[in-house]
PDB file of C-alpha atoms and ligand atoms in Angstrom:
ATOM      1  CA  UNK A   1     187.126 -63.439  -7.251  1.00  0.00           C
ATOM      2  CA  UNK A   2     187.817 -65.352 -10.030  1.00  0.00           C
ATOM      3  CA  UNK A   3     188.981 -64.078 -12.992  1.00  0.00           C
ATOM      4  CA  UNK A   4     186.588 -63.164 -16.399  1.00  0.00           C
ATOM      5  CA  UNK A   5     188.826 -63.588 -19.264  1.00  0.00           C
ATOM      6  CA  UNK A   6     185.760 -61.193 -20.854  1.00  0.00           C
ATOM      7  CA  UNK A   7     186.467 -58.627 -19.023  1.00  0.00           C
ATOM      8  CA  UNK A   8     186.787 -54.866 -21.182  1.00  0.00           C
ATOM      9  CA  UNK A   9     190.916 -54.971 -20.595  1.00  0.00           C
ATOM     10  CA  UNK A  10     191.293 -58.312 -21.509  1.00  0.00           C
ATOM     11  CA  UNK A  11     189.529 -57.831 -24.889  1.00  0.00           C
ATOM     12  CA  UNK A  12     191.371 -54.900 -25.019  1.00  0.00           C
ATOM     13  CA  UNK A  13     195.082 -57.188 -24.320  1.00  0.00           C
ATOM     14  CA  UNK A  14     193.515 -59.128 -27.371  1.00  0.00           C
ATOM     15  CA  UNK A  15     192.839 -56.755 -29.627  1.00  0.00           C
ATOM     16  CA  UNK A  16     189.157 -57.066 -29.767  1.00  0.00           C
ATOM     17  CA  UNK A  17     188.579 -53.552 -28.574  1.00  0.00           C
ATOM     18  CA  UNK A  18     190.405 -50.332 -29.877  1.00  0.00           C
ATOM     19  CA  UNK A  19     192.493 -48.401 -27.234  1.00  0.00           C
ATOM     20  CA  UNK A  20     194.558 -45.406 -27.572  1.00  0.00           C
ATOM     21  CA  UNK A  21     197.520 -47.101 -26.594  1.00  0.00           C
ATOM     22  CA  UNK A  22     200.627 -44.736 -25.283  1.00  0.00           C
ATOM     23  CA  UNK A  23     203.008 -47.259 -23.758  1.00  0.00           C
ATOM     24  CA  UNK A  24     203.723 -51.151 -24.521  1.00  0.00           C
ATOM     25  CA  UNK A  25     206.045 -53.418 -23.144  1.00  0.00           C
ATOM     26  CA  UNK A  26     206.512 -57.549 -22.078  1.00  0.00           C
ATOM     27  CA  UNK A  27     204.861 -57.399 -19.018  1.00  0.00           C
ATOM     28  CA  UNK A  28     202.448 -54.298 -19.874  1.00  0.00           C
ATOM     29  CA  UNK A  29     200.278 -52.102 -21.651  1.00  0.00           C
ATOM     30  CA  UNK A  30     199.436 -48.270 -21.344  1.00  0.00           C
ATOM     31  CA  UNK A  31     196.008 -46.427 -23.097  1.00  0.00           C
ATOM     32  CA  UNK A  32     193.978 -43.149 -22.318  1.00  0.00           C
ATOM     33  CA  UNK A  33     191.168 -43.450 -20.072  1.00  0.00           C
ATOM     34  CA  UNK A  34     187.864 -43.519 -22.218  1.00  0.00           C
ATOM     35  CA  UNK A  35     186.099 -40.863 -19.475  1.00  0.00           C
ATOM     36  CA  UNK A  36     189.198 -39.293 -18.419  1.00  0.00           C
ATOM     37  CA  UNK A  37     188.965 -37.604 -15.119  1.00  0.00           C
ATOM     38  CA  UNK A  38     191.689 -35.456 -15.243  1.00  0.00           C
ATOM     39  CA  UNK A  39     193.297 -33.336 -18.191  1.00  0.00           C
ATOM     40  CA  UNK A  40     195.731 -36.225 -18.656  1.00  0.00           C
ATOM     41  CA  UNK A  41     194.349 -40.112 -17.438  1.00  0.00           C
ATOM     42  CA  UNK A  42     196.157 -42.660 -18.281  1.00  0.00           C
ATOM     43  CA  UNK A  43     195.762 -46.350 -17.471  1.00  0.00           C
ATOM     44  CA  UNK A  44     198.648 -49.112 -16.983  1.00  0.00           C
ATOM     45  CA  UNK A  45     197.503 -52.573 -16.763  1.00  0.00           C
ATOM     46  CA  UNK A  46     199.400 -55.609 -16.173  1.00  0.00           C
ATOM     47  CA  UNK A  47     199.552 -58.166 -19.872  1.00  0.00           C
ATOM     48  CA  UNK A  48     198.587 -61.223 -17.136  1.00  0.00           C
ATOM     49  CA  UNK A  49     195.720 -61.998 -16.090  1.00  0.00           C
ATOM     50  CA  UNK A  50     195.683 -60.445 -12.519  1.00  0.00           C
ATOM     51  CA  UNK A  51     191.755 -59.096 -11.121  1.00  0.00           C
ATOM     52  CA  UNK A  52     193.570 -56.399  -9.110  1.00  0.00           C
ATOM     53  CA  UNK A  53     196.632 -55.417  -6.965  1.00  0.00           C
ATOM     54  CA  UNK A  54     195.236 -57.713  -4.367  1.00  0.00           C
ATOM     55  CA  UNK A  55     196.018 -60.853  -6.875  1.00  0.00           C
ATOM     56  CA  UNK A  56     199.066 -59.279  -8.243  1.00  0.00           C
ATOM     57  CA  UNK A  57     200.552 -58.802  -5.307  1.00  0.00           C
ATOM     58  CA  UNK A  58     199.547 -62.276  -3.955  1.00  0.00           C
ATOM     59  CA  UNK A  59     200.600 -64.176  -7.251  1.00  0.00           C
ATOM     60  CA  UNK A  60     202.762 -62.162 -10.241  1.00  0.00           C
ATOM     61  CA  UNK A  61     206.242 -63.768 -10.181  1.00  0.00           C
ATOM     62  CA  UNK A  62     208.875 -61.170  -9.836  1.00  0.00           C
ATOM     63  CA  UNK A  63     209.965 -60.225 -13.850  1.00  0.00           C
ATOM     64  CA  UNK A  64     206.115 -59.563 -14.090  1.00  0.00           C
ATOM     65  CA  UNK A  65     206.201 -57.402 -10.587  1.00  0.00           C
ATOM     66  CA  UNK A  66     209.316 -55.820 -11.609  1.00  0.00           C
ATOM     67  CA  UNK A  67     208.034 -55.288 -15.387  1.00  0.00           C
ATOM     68  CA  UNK A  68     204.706 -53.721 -14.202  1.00  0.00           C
ATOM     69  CA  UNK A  69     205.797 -51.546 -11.702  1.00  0.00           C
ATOM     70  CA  UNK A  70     208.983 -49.909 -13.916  1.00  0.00           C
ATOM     71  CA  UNK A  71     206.061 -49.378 -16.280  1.00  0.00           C
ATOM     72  CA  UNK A  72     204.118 -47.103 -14.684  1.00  0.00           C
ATOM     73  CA  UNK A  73     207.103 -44.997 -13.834  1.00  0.00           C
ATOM     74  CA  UNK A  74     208.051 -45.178 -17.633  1.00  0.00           C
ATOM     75  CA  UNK A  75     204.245 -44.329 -18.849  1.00  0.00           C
ATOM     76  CA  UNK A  76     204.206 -41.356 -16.717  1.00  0.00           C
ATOM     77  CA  UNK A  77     207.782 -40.128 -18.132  1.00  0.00           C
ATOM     78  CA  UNK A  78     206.342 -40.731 -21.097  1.00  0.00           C
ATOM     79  CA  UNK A  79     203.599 -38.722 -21.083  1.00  0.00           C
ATOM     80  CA  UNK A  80     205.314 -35.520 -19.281  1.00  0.00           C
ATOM     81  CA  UNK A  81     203.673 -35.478 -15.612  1.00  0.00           C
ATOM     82  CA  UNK A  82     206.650 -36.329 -13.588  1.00  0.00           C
ATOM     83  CA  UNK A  83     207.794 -32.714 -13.869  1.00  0.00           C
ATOM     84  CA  UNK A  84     204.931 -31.211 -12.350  1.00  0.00           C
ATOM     85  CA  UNK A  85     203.705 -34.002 -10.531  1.00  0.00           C
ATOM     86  CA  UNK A  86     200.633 -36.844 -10.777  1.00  0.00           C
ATOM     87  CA  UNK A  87     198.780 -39.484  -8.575  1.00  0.00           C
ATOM     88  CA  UNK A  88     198.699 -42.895  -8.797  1.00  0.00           C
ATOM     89  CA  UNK A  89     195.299 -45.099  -7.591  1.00  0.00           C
ATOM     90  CA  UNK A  90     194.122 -48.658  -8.245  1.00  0.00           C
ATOM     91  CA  UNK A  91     190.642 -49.681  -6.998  1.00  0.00           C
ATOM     92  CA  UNK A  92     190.583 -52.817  -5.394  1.00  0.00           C
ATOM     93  CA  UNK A  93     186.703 -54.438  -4.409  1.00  0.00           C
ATOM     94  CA  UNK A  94     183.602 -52.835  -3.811  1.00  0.00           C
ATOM     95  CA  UNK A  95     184.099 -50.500  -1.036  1.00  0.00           C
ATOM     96  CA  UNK A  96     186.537 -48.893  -3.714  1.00  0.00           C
ATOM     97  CA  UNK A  97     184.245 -48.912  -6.945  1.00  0.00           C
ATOM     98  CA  UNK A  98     186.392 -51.218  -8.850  1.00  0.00           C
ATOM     99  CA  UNK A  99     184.299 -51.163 -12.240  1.00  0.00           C
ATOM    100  CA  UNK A 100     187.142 -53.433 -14.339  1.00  0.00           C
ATOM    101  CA  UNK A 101     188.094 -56.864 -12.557  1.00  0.00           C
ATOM    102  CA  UNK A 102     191.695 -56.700 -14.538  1.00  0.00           C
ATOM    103  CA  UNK A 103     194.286 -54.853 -12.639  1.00  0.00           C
ATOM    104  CA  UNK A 104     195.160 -51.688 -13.815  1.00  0.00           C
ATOM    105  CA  UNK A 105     197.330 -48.157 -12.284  1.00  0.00           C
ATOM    106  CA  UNK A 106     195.562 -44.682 -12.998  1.00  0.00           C
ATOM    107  CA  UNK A 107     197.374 -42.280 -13.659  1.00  0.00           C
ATOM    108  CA  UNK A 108     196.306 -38.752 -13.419  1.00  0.00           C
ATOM    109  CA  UNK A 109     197.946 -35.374 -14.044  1.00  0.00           C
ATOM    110  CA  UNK A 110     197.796 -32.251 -15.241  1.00  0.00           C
ATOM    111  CA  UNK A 111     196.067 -29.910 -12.876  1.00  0.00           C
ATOM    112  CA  UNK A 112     196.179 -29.429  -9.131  1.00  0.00           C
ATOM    113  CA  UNK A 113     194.576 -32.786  -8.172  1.00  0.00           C
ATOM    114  CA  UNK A 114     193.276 -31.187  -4.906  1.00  0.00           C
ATOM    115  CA  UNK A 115     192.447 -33.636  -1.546  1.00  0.00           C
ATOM    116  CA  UNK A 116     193.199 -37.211  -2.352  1.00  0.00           C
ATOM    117  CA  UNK A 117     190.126 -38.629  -1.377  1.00  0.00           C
ATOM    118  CA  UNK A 118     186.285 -36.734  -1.967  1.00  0.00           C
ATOM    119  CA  UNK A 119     185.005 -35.775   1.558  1.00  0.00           C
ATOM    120  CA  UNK A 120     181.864 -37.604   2.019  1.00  0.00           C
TER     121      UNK A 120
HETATM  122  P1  5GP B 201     187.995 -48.578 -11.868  1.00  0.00           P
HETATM  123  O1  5GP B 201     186.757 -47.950 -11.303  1.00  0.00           O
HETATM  124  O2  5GP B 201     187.771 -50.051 -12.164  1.00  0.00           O
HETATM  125  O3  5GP B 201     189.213 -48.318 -11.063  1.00  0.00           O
HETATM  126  O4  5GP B 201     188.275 -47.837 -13.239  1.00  0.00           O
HETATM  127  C1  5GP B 201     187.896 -48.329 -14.494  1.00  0.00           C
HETATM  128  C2  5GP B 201     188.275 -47.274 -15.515  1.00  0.00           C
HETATM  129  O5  5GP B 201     188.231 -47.866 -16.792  1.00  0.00           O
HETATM  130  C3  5GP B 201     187.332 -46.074 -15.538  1.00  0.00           C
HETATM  131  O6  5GP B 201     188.095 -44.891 -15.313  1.00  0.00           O
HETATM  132  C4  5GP B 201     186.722 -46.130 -16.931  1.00  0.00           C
HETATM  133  O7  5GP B 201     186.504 -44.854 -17.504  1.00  0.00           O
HETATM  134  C5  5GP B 201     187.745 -46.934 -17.710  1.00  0.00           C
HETATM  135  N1  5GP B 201     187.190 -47.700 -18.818  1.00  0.00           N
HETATM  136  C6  5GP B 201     186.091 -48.493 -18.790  1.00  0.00           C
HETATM  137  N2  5GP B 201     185.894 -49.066 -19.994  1.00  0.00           N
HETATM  138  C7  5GP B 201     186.901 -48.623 -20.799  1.00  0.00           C
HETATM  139  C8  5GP B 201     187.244 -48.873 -22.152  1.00  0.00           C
HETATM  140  O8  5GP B 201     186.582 -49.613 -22.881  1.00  0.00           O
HETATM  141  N3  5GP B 201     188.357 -48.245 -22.644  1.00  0.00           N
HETATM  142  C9  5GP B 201     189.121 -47.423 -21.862  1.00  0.00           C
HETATM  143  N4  5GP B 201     190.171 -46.854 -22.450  1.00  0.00           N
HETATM  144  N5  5GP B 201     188.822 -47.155 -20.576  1.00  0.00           N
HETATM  145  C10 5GP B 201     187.720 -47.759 -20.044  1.00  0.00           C
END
């Protein structure tokens, strides 16, 4: 998939769209989900232009890979769930219900997340 320089995170990367930002760095950027799923939801997305962790994996050069993933273990420092623990998940595709073709981590914490996966 190509990717939509339109996309909601992008605008958001350009300032077009307000986000309550918690983290910032080179090589990313940290905000509160909008319909958080979890007492504490926090996204970290990549500042490239990446569709998901497919692409990133495939074409990020290693500062950005290196930037990125340090991130997310900064963000969730940051925002106190590494003491009592937290899940990481990025949607890749359909089958997954990827809603927002520009990479991005979830982090969620702050309750007993219970099964990783809903039981269909
Ligand atoms: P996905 O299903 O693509 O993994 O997750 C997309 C996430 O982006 C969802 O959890 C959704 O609530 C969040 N989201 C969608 N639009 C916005 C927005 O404009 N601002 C913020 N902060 N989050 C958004």
């Amino acid at each position: 998939m190509a990717y939509d320089p339109n996309n909601i995170f992008a605008r958001i990367l350009r300032g077009e769209i307000p986000c309550k930002k918690v983290f910032e760095s080179e090589h990313a950027l940290a905000f509160h989900d909008i319909n958080p799923q979890a007492p504490v939801h926090v996204l970290v997305i990549p500042k490239g232009a990446y569709v998901s962790m497919d692409d990133f994996s495939a074409k990020a050069d290693p500062a950005e890979i290196v930037g990125f993933v340090r991130a997310v273990g900064d963000v969730a420092r940051l925002i106190g769930v590494d003491a009592n623990g937290y899940r990481i998940l990025a949607n890749h595709g359909s089958d997954a219900h990827q809603e927002v073709p520009h990479l991005h981590i979830h982090i969620f914490g702050g309750r007993h997340l219970g099964p990783m996966l809903a039981a269909h």
